[in-house]
Amino acid sequence: MTPTRSRPSPQHQPRRVVVLGASLAGALAAAAAATSAPGRTVTVLERDELPASPRPRSGVPQGRQPHVFLLRGLLAVEELLPGFRDDLRAAGAVEIDTGDLAWNSELGWQPTGRPQFALLSATRPLFEDVVRRRVAGLPGVEVRDGVRVEGLRRGGPGGPAWWVDLADGTSVAADLVVDATGRSSRLPGWLDALGVTPARVTDIDARVGYASRLYALAPGRVAPTGVVVQQSPGEPRGGLALPVEGGRWVVAGVGSGAQRPPRDDDGFVAHLRGLRDGALAEIHDAGVPEGEVAVHRQTGNRRHHYEDVRDWPAGLLVTGDALCAFNPVYGHGVTVAACEALVLRDALRRGLRPGRERRVLRRLAREAAVPWAIATGEDLRFPTSDGSPPPVSALLGRWTRQVGLLAVHGDELAHRTTSAVYHLMGPPRLLLRPGLVAAAVRARLRGFGPATERPVVVRPVGVRPVVVRPGADGAPADGGHDAGRAADASPAGR
Ligand SMILES: Cc1cc2nc3c(=O)[nH]c(=O)nc-3n(C[C@H](O)[C@H](O)[C@H](O)COP(=O)(O)OP(=O)(O)OC[C@H]3O[C@@H](n4cnc5c(N)ncnc54)[C@H](O)[C@@H]3O)c2cc1C
């Protein structure tokens, strides 16, 4: 993520970059290409007709489901598109602080009311709309929608490296192609047709399903800034609720295997009522449902090991879910796509010598490595997954639950550290810091102390929320939030 200082090498600057897919990974890759060298053309090809205003679309069916945008991802997007958070806020995104989330795990409730990481919450279509508008305005960028990519052909000597074939029979010339067509990427088949060695693929699928619906809720009715009832191997049903633009909340049920929430209204509500805590059912009861329940069940972790392919073609890279897709319950996908875009930007700034693509693919794979270990290590604990966690991961998982126990009993360092690792702001080894080991030993000897009480979730009608008034210097009088401020980004503590 650190900006490179090496001098650009003009002879290795691809002039024509073609990005396949205009969702988040594609748009952010286009931003990376457009901002890494002047004079380049960046063409983004998207099969959907892109909506004029933020709306779910068929090419991104997960757009109806809740999306959590982790702090590391927000910071990476801001680095690519300075002023992005202001734009997102102006478009209606809701400011939330992770320290105010009502988060219930199998271990209990996390403490609330301690400022932590300041985030922005919005529907996925709004987030994508703001990103794409910014990217479409960058010099050299053209977004062509309603065009389906059907295949790739190598160019001949003296010509472009690639021809990208479209469904309408035309082709687009490219010096560099970036595949960002998501989980359903057809790149493996296209490479096969070109005679390239197939890449190994790793699949780990906990068979998680989502069902979600929007609710209109009177401002201030829900006390926390978001609610999570986390599923666990012992209780594979959970859910979450997040405030989004327009005074609405998106409420989702989540479950694994036979516990996946259904699409029908009665079944969806029964799922919410059947959770170990009634917080989400309370929000359902307090709100007015808007529209149908939308389900999504394509959620397995899938990683293509393209970096291992020795005869990998020059002028071709892959990003986002097309490279590595995660079980979405951990909220990693957008953040990894944004971090991968920074890797791409830095590689292009240095100059991408043909034949060096595997180096870049290795760097991209490194961006996905920690989220992959977190998501798969956890998913392999679920009986719905095939396999079991490797011993190191199982050990780390047991220790993480110790840290989680400290957190639900009010240990601030444990709470901040867990949050930092979840938001990819620090490596999992932070969980081994001496302060936490000492706290765990103390808890073993003296007990954990009282568990955190269940927070109030829905305020009774007529009870007004506390109003945060700006201080004389314009700062909130209660020491409130400043999205993404550097101090918040540090998990520092004992
Ligand atoms: C249920 C669910 C919930 C999620 N929640 C979160 C979350 O909380 N936080 C988070 O960070 N991530 C979340 N994700 C993951 C996140 O949605 C993705 O990681 C993110 O959208 C990046 O995906 P992408 O751009 O690589 O692919 P996609 O978003 O899938 O986009 C692929 C694009 O390529 C286009 N395309 C495909 N084929 C072609 C073709 N042949 N020609 C032209 N265009 C094509 C598609 O139309 C689409 O626009 C969630 C995912 C799911 C399934």
Short mmCIF file of N, CA and C in Angstrom, two decimals, residues 116-238:
data_model
loop_
_atom_site.label_atom_id
_atom_site.label_comp_id
_atom_site.label_asym_id
_atom_site.label_seq_id
_atom_site.Cartn_x
_atom_site.Cartn_y
_atom_site.Cartn_z
N GLN A 116 -14.12 3.62 18.18
CA GLN A 116 -13.14 2.68 17.65
C GLN A 116 -12.79 3.05 16.22
N PHE A 117 -13.36 2.36 15.24
CA PHE A 117 -13.08 2.67 13.84
C PHE A 117 -14.31 3.36 13.24
N ALA A 118 -14.07 4.50 12.60
CA ALA A 118 -15.18 5.24 11.99
C ALA A 118 -15.35 4.79 10.54
N LEU A 119 -16.53 4.29 10.24
CA LEU A 119 -16.80 3.73 8.90
C LEU A 119 -17.95 4.47 8.25
N LEU A 120 -18.20 4.12 6.99
CA LEU A 120 -19.39 4.61 6.29
C LEU A 120 -20.21 3.40 5.88
N SER A 121 -21.50 3.48 6.10
CA SER A 121 -22.37 2.36 5.75
C SER A 121 -23.33 2.82 4.65
N ALA A 122 -23.46 1.99 3.63
CA ALA A 122 -24.32 2.32 2.49
C ALA A 122 -24.72 1.03 1.81
N THR A 123 -25.73 1.11 0.95
CA THR A 123 -26.03 -0.09 0.15
C THR A 123 -24.90 -0.29 -0.84
N ARG A 124 -24.77 -1.53 -1.27
CA ARG A 124 -23.73 -1.85 -2.24
C ARG A 124 -23.92 -1.04 -3.55
N PRO A 125 -25.17 -0.90 -4.08
CA PRO A 125 -25.32 -0.11 -5.30
C PRO A 125 -24.87 1.34 -5.14
N LEU A 126 -25.10 1.94 -3.97
CA LEU A 126 -24.66 3.34 -3.79
C LEU A 126 -23.14 3.42 -3.80
N PHE A 127 -22.51 2.52 -3.09
CA PHE A 127 -21.05 2.51 -3.01
C PHE A 127 -20.46 2.37 -4.42
N GLU A 128 -21.01 1.41 -5.16
CA GLU A 128 -20.49 1.17 -6.52
C GLU A 128 -20.74 2.38 -7.42
N ASP A 129 -21.89 2.99 -7.28
CA ASP A 129 -22.24 4.15 -8.11
C ASP A 129 -21.25 5.30 -7.88
N VAL A 130 -20.93 5.55 -6.59
CA VAL A 130 -20.02 6.66 -6.29
C VAL A 130 -18.63 6.35 -6.83
N VAL A 131 -18.17 5.10 -6.65
CA VAL A 131 -16.85 4.72 -7.18
C VAL A 131 -16.84 4.88 -8.70
N ARG A 132 -17.86 4.34 -9.37
CA ARG A 132 -17.83 4.31 -10.84
C ARG A 132 -17.90 5.72 -11.44
N ARG A 133 -18.70 6.58 -10.81
CA ARG A 133 -18.77 7.96 -11.32
C ARG A 133 -17.41 8.65 -11.22
N ARG A 134 -16.74 8.43 -10.10
CA ARG A 134 -15.40 9.03 -9.94
C ARG A 134 -14.45 8.49 -11.01
N VAL A 135 -14.51 7.17 -11.22
CA VAL A 135 -13.56 6.53 -12.15
C VAL A 135 -13.87 6.98 -13.58
N ALA A 136 -15.16 7.05 -13.92
CA ALA A 136 -15.53 7.43 -15.29
C ALA A 136 -15.06 8.85 -15.60
N GLY A 137 -14.87 9.67 -14.56
CA GLY A 137 -14.42 11.05 -14.77
C GLY A 137 -12.91 11.20 -14.87
N LEU A 138 -12.16 10.11 -14.69
CA LEU A 138 -10.70 10.21 -14.76
C LEU A 138 -10.25 10.34 -16.22
N PRO A 139 -9.18 11.10 -16.48
CA PRO A 139 -8.72 11.25 -17.86
C PRO A 139 -8.35 9.90 -18.48
N GLY A 140 -8.80 9.69 -19.71
CA GLY A 140 -8.42 8.47 -20.44
C GLY A 140 -9.34 7.28 -20.21
N VAL A 141 -10.30 7.41 -19.26
CA VAL A 141 -11.15 6.26 -18.94
C VAL A 141 -12.44 6.31 -19.74
N GLU A 142 -12.79 5.17 -20.36
CA GLU A 142 -14.09 5.03 -21.01
C GLU A 142 -14.77 3.78 -20.46
N VAL A 143 -16.00 3.95 -19.96
CA VAL A 143 -16.76 2.80 -19.48
C VAL A 143 -17.80 2.47 -20.55
N ARG A 144 -17.68 1.26 -21.14
CA ARG A 144 -18.64 0.84 -22.17
C ARG A 144 -19.54 -0.21 -21.55
N ASP A 145 -20.82 0.09 -21.40
CA ASP A 145 -21.73 -0.90 -20.80
C ASP A 145 -22.55 -1.58 -21.89
N GLY A 146 -23.25 -2.64 -21.48
CA GLY A 146 -24.06 -3.40 -22.45
C GLY A 146 -23.19 -4.17 -23.44
N VAL A 147 -21.94 -4.47 -23.09
CA VAL A 147 -21.08 -5.25 -23.99
C VAL A 147 -20.52 -6.46 -23.24
N ARG A 148 -20.83 -7.63 -23.76
CA ARG A 148 -20.39 -8.86 -23.10
C ARG A 148 -19.10 -9.34 -23.74
N VAL A 149 -18.11 -9.63 -22.89
CA VAL A 149 -16.85 -10.18 -23.40
C VAL A 149 -17.03 -11.68 -23.62
N GLU A 150 -16.64 -12.15 -24.81
CA GLU A 150 -16.84 -13.56 -25.15
C GLU A 150 -15.55 -14.35 -25.17
N GLY A 151 -14.40 -13.66 -25.27
CA GLY A 151 -13.15 -14.41 -25.31
C GLY A 151 -11.95 -13.50 -25.50
N LEU A 152 -10.76 -14.11 -25.43
CA LEU A 152 -9.50 -13.39 -25.60
C LEU A 152 -8.70 -14.07 -26.70
N ARG A 153 -8.08 -13.25 -27.56
CA ARG A 153 -7.16 -13.78 -28.58
C ARG A 153 -5.84 -13.06 -28.45
N ARG A 154 -4.76 -13.79 -28.64
CA ARG A 154 -3.45 -13.12 -28.62
C ARG A 154 -3.29 -12.32 -29.90
N GLY A 155 -2.63 -11.18 -29.81
CA GLY A 155 -2.34 -10.37 -31.00
C GLY A 155 -1.11 -10.91 -31.71
N GLY A 156 -0.89 -10.42 -32.90
CA GLY A 156 0.27 -10.88 -33.66
C GLY A 156 1.46 -9.96 -33.45
N PRO A 157 2.63 -10.31 -34.02
CA PRO A 157 3.82 -9.47 -33.90
C PRO A 157 3.55 -8.07 -34.47
N GLY A 158 3.98 -7.07 -33.73
CA GLY A 158 3.78 -5.67 -34.17
C GLY A 158 2.41 -5.14 -33.84
N GLY A 159 1.49 -6.01 -33.45
CA GLY A 159 0.13 -5.58 -33.11
C GLY A 159 -0.05 -5.53 -31.61
N PRO A 160 -1.27 -5.41 -31.15
CA PRO A 160 -1.51 -5.40 -29.71
C PRO A 160 -1.25 -6.79 -29.11
N ALA A 161 -1.05 -6.83 -27.79
CA ALA A 161 -0.83 -8.12 -27.12
C ALA A 161 -2.09 -8.97 -27.18
N TRP A 162 -3.25 -8.30 -27.12
CA TRP A 162 -4.52 -9.03 -27.04
C TRP A 162 -5.59 -8.40 -27.91
N TRP A 163 -6.50 -9.25 -28.37
CA TRP A 163 -7.80 -8.80 -28.87
C TRP A 163 -8.85 -9.34 -27.91
N VAL A 164 -9.70 -8.44 -27.43
CA VAL A 164 -10.81 -8.86 -26.56
C VAL A 164 -12.04 -8.95 -27.43
N ASP A 165 -12.59 -10.17 -27.56
CA ASP A 165 -13.73 -10.39 -28.45
C ASP A 165 -15.05 -10.15 -27.71
N LEU A 166 -15.92 -9.38 -28.34
CA LEU A 166 -17.22 -9.05 -27.74
C LEU A 166 -18.34 -9.83 -28.40
N ALA A 167 -19.46 -9.93 -27.68
CA ALA A 167 -20.59 -10.72 -28.18
C ALA A 167 -21.17 -10.14 -29.47
N ASP A 168 -20.96 -8.85 -29.72
CA ASP A 168 -21.53 -8.25 -30.94
C ASP A 168 -20.63 -8.49 -32.16
N GLY A 169 -19.57 -9.28 -31.99
CA GLY A 169 -18.71 -9.63 -33.12
C GLY A 169 -17.52 -8.71 -33.30
N THR A 170 -17.47 -7.60 -32.54
CA THR A 170 -16.33 -6.69 -32.65
C THR A 170 -15.24 -7.10 -31.64
N SER A 171 -14.07 -6.48 -31.79
CA SER A 171 -12.95 -6.78 -30.87
C SER A 171 -12.30 -5.47 -30.42
N VAL A 172 -11.71 -5.51 -29.24
CA VAL A 172 -11.02 -4.33 -28.70
C VAL A 172 -9.55 -4.70 -28.50
N ALA A 173 -8.65 -3.83 -29.00
CA ALA A 173 -7.21 -4.09 -28.87
C ALA A 173 -6.72 -3.69 -27.49
N ALA A 174 -5.79 -4.49 -26.93
CA ALA A 174 -5.28 -4.18 -25.59
C ALA A 174 -3.80 -4.55 -25.48
N ASP A 175 -3.04 -3.69 -24.79
CA ASP A 175 -1.67 -4.05 -24.41
C ASP A 175 -1.68 -4.79 -23.07
N LEU A 176 -2.68 -4.46 -22.26
CA LEU A 176 -2.85 -5.14 -20.97
C LEU A 176 -4.35 -5.37 -20.75
N VAL A 177 -4.70 -6.63 -20.44
CA VAL A 177 -6.08 -6.96 -20.10
C VAL A 177 -6.12 -7.28 -18.60
N VAL A 178 -7.11 -6.72 -17.90
CA VAL A 178 -7.30 -7.04 -16.48
C VAL A 178 -8.69 -7.67 -16.35
N ASP A 179 -8.71 -8.94 -15.93
CA ASP A 179 -10.00 -9.61 -15.76
C ASP A 179 -10.56 -9.27 -14.38
N ALA A 180 -11.74 -8.65 -14.35
CA ALA A 180 -12.42 -8.33 -13.09
C ALA A 180 -13.89 -8.73 -13.24
N THR A 181 -14.11 -9.93 -13.81
CA THR A 181 -15.50 -10.34 -14.08
C THR A 181 -16.09 -11.16 -12.94
N GLY A 182 -15.43 -11.17 -11.78
CA GLY A 182 -16.06 -11.73 -10.60
C GLY A 182 -16.00 -13.24 -10.53
N ARG A 183 -16.80 -13.77 -9.61
CA ARG A 183 -16.82 -15.21 -9.36
C ARG A 183 -17.11 -16.03 -10.60
N SER A 184 -17.92 -15.44 -11.51
CA SER A 184 -18.32 -16.22 -12.68
C SER A 184 -17.34 -16.04 -13.84
N SER A 185 -16.13 -15.54 -13.54
CA SER A 185 -15.12 -15.32 -14.58
C SER A 185 -14.95 -16.55 -15.48
N ARG A 186 -14.91 -16.31 -16.79
CA ARG A 186 -14.71 -17.42 -17.73
C ARG A 186 -13.25 -17.53 -18.15
N LEU A 187 -12.38 -16.83 -17.44
CA LEU A 187 -10.96 -16.84 -17.81
C LEU A 187 -10.36 -18.25 -17.85
N PRO A 188 -10.68 -19.13 -16.87
CA PRO A 188 -10.08 -20.48 -16.96
C PRO A 188 -10.35 -21.14 -18.31
N GLY A 189 -11.57 -21.01 -18.81
CA GLY A 189 -11.93 -21.61 -20.11
C GLY A 189 -11.19 -20.92 -21.27
N TRP A 190 -11.09 -19.59 -21.19
CA TRP A 190 -10.41 -18.85 -22.26
C TRP A 190 -8.93 -19.22 -22.30
N LEU A 191 -8.31 -19.38 -21.13
CA LEU A 191 -6.89 -19.75 -21.09
C LEU A 191 -6.71 -21.17 -21.64
N ASP A 192 -7.64 -22.02 -21.29
CA ASP A 192 -7.59 -23.40 -21.78
C ASP A 192 -7.61 -23.42 -23.31
N ALA A 193 -8.50 -22.59 -23.88
CA ALA A 193 -8.61 -22.52 -25.34
C ALA A 193 -7.30 -22.01 -25.97
N LEU A 194 -6.55 -21.23 -25.20
CA LEU A 194 -5.26 -20.70 -25.71
C LEU A 194 -4.11 -21.67 -25.46
N GLY A 195 -4.40 -22.80 -24.81
CA GLY A 195 -3.36 -23.80 -24.55
C GLY A 195 -2.51 -23.50 -23.33
N VAL A 196 -2.98 -22.59 -22.46
CA VAL A 196 -2.21 -22.26 -21.25
C VAL A 196 -2.49 -23.32 -20.18
N THR A 197 -1.46 -23.66 -19.40
CA THR A 197 -1.61 -24.66 -18.33
C THR A 197 -2.70 -24.21 -17.35
N PRO A 198 -3.64 -25.09 -17.01
CA PRO A 198 -4.70 -24.67 -16.07
C PRO A 198 -4.14 -24.37 -14.69
N ALA A 199 -4.69 -23.37 -14.06
CA ALA A 199 -4.26 -23.01 -12.70
C ALA A 199 -4.98 -23.89 -11.69
N ARG A 200 -4.28 -24.20 -10.59
CA ARG A 200 -4.92 -24.91 -9.49
C ARG A 200 -6.00 -24.01 -8.89
N VAL A 201 -7.09 -24.62 -8.46
CA VAL A 201 -8.17 -23.85 -7.82
C VAL A 201 -8.43 -24.46 -6.45
N THR A 202 -8.52 -23.62 -5.40
CA THR A 202 -8.89 -24.13 -4.07
C THR A 202 -10.30 -23.64 -3.74
N ASP A 203 -11.16 -24.57 -3.37
CA ASP A 203 -12.54 -24.25 -2.98
C ASP A 203 -12.77 -24.67 -1.54
N ILE A 204 -13.26 -23.77 -0.73
CA ILE A 204 -13.70 -24.13 0.64
C ILE A 204 -15.04 -23.44 0.85
N ASP A 205 -16.06 -24.26 0.98
CA ASP A 205 -17.42 -23.72 0.94
C ASP A 205 -18.19 -24.15 2.19
N ALA A 206 -18.53 -23.19 3.04
CA ALA A 206 -19.32 -23.50 4.24
C ALA A 206 -20.82 -23.50 3.93
N ARG A 207 -21.16 -23.35 2.65
CA ARG A 207 -22.55 -23.39 2.18
C ARG A 207 -23.42 -22.39 2.95
N VAL A 208 -22.97 -21.15 2.89
CA VAL A 208 -23.67 -20.07 3.59
C VAL A 208 -24.69 -19.44 2.65
N GLY A 209 -25.84 -19.11 3.17
CA GLY A 209 -26.85 -18.40 2.39
C GLY A 209 -27.27 -17.13 3.10
N TYR A 210 -27.66 -16.13 2.32
CA TYR A 210 -28.15 -14.85 2.84
C TYR A 210 -29.60 -14.66 2.39
N ALA A 211 -30.38 -13.99 3.21
CA ALA A 211 -31.69 -13.47 2.79
C ALA A 211 -31.81 -12.08 3.40
N SER A 212 -32.18 -11.09 2.58
CA SER A 212 -32.15 -9.70 3.07
C SER A 212 -33.35 -8.92 2.60
N ARG A 213 -33.64 -7.87 3.36
CA ARG A 213 -34.70 -6.95 2.95
C ARG A 213 -34.42 -5.57 3.56
N LEU A 214 -34.88 -4.56 2.85
CA LEU A 214 -34.75 -3.19 3.38
C LEU A 214 -35.95 -2.88 4.27
N TYR A 215 -35.70 -2.05 5.28
CA TYR A 215 -36.76 -1.58 6.17
C TYR A 215 -36.66 -0.07 6.32
N ALA A 216 -37.80 0.60 6.32
CA ALA A 216 -37.82 2.02 6.68
C ALA A 216 -38.00 2.07 8.20
N LEU A 217 -37.18 2.89 8.84
CA LEU A 217 -37.26 2.99 10.31
C LEU A 217 -37.16 4.44 10.71
N ALA A 218 -37.99 4.84 11.65
CA ALA A 218 -37.93 6.23 12.12
C ALA A 218 -36.53 6.51 12.66
N PRO A 219 -35.98 7.69 12.37
CA PRO A 219 -34.62 7.99 12.82
C PRO A 219 -34.49 7.81 14.33
N GLY A 220 -33.40 7.18 14.73
CA GLY A 220 -33.13 7.05 16.16
C GLY A 220 -33.83 5.89 16.84
N ARG A 221 -34.69 5.16 16.13
CA ARG A 221 -35.37 4.04 16.81
C ARG A 221 -34.38 2.95 17.22
N VAL A 222 -33.38 2.69 16.34
CA VAL A 222 -32.40 1.65 16.68
C VAL A 222 -31.24 2.33 17.40
N ALA A 223 -30.93 1.86 18.59
CA ALA A 223 -29.91 2.53 19.40
C ALA A 223 -28.48 2.29 18.90
N PRO A 224 -28.08 1.05 18.61
CA PRO A 224 -26.69 0.88 18.14
C PRO A 224 -26.55 1.31 16.69
N THR A 225 -25.31 1.39 16.21
CA THR A 225 -25.11 1.82 14.82
C THR A 225 -25.17 0.64 13.86
N GLY A 226 -25.38 -0.52 14.38
CA GLY A 226 -25.51 -1.72 13.56
C GLY A 226 -25.63 -2.90 14.51
N VAL A 227 -26.18 -3.99 14.03
CA VAL A 227 -26.39 -5.15 14.89
C VAL A 227 -25.89 -6.39 14.16
N VAL A 228 -25.11 -7.22 14.87
CA VAL A 228 -24.66 -8.49 14.29
C VAL A 228 -24.98 -9.60 15.29
N VAL A 229 -25.68 -10.63 14.82
CA VAL A 229 -25.82 -11.86 15.60
C VAL A 229 -25.02 -12.89 14.80
N GLN A 230 -23.83 -13.17 15.28
CA GLN A 230 -22.86 -13.93 14.48
C GLN A 230 -23.17 -15.41 14.54
N GLN A 231 -23.14 -16.05 13.37
CA GLN A 231 -23.34 -17.50 13.36
C GLN A 231 -22.06 -18.18 13.84
N SER A 232 -22.19 -19.42 14.28
CA SER A 232 -21.02 -20.17 14.76
C SER A 232 -21.24 -21.64 14.37
N PRO A 233 -20.21 -22.47 14.45
CA PRO A 233 -20.41 -23.88 14.09
C PRO A 233 -21.52 -24.53 14.93
N GLY A 234 -21.62 -24.14 16.19
CA GLY A 234 -22.66 -24.71 17.05
C GLY A 234 -24.04 -24.15 16.75
N GLU A 235 -24.09 -22.91 16.28
CA GLU A 235 -25.38 -22.26 15.97
C GLU A 235 -25.26 -21.60 14.60
N PRO A 236 -25.46 -22.42 13.55
CA PRO A 236 -25.14 -21.91 12.22
C PRO A 236 -26.19 -20.97 11.63
N ARG A 237 -26.94 -20.28 12.50
CA ARG A 237 -27.91 -19.26 12.04
C ARG A 237 -27.53 -17.93 12.66
N GLY A 238 -27.54 -16.89 11.88
CA GLY A 238 -27.21 -15.58 12.40
C GLY A 238 -27.85 -14.52 11.53
#
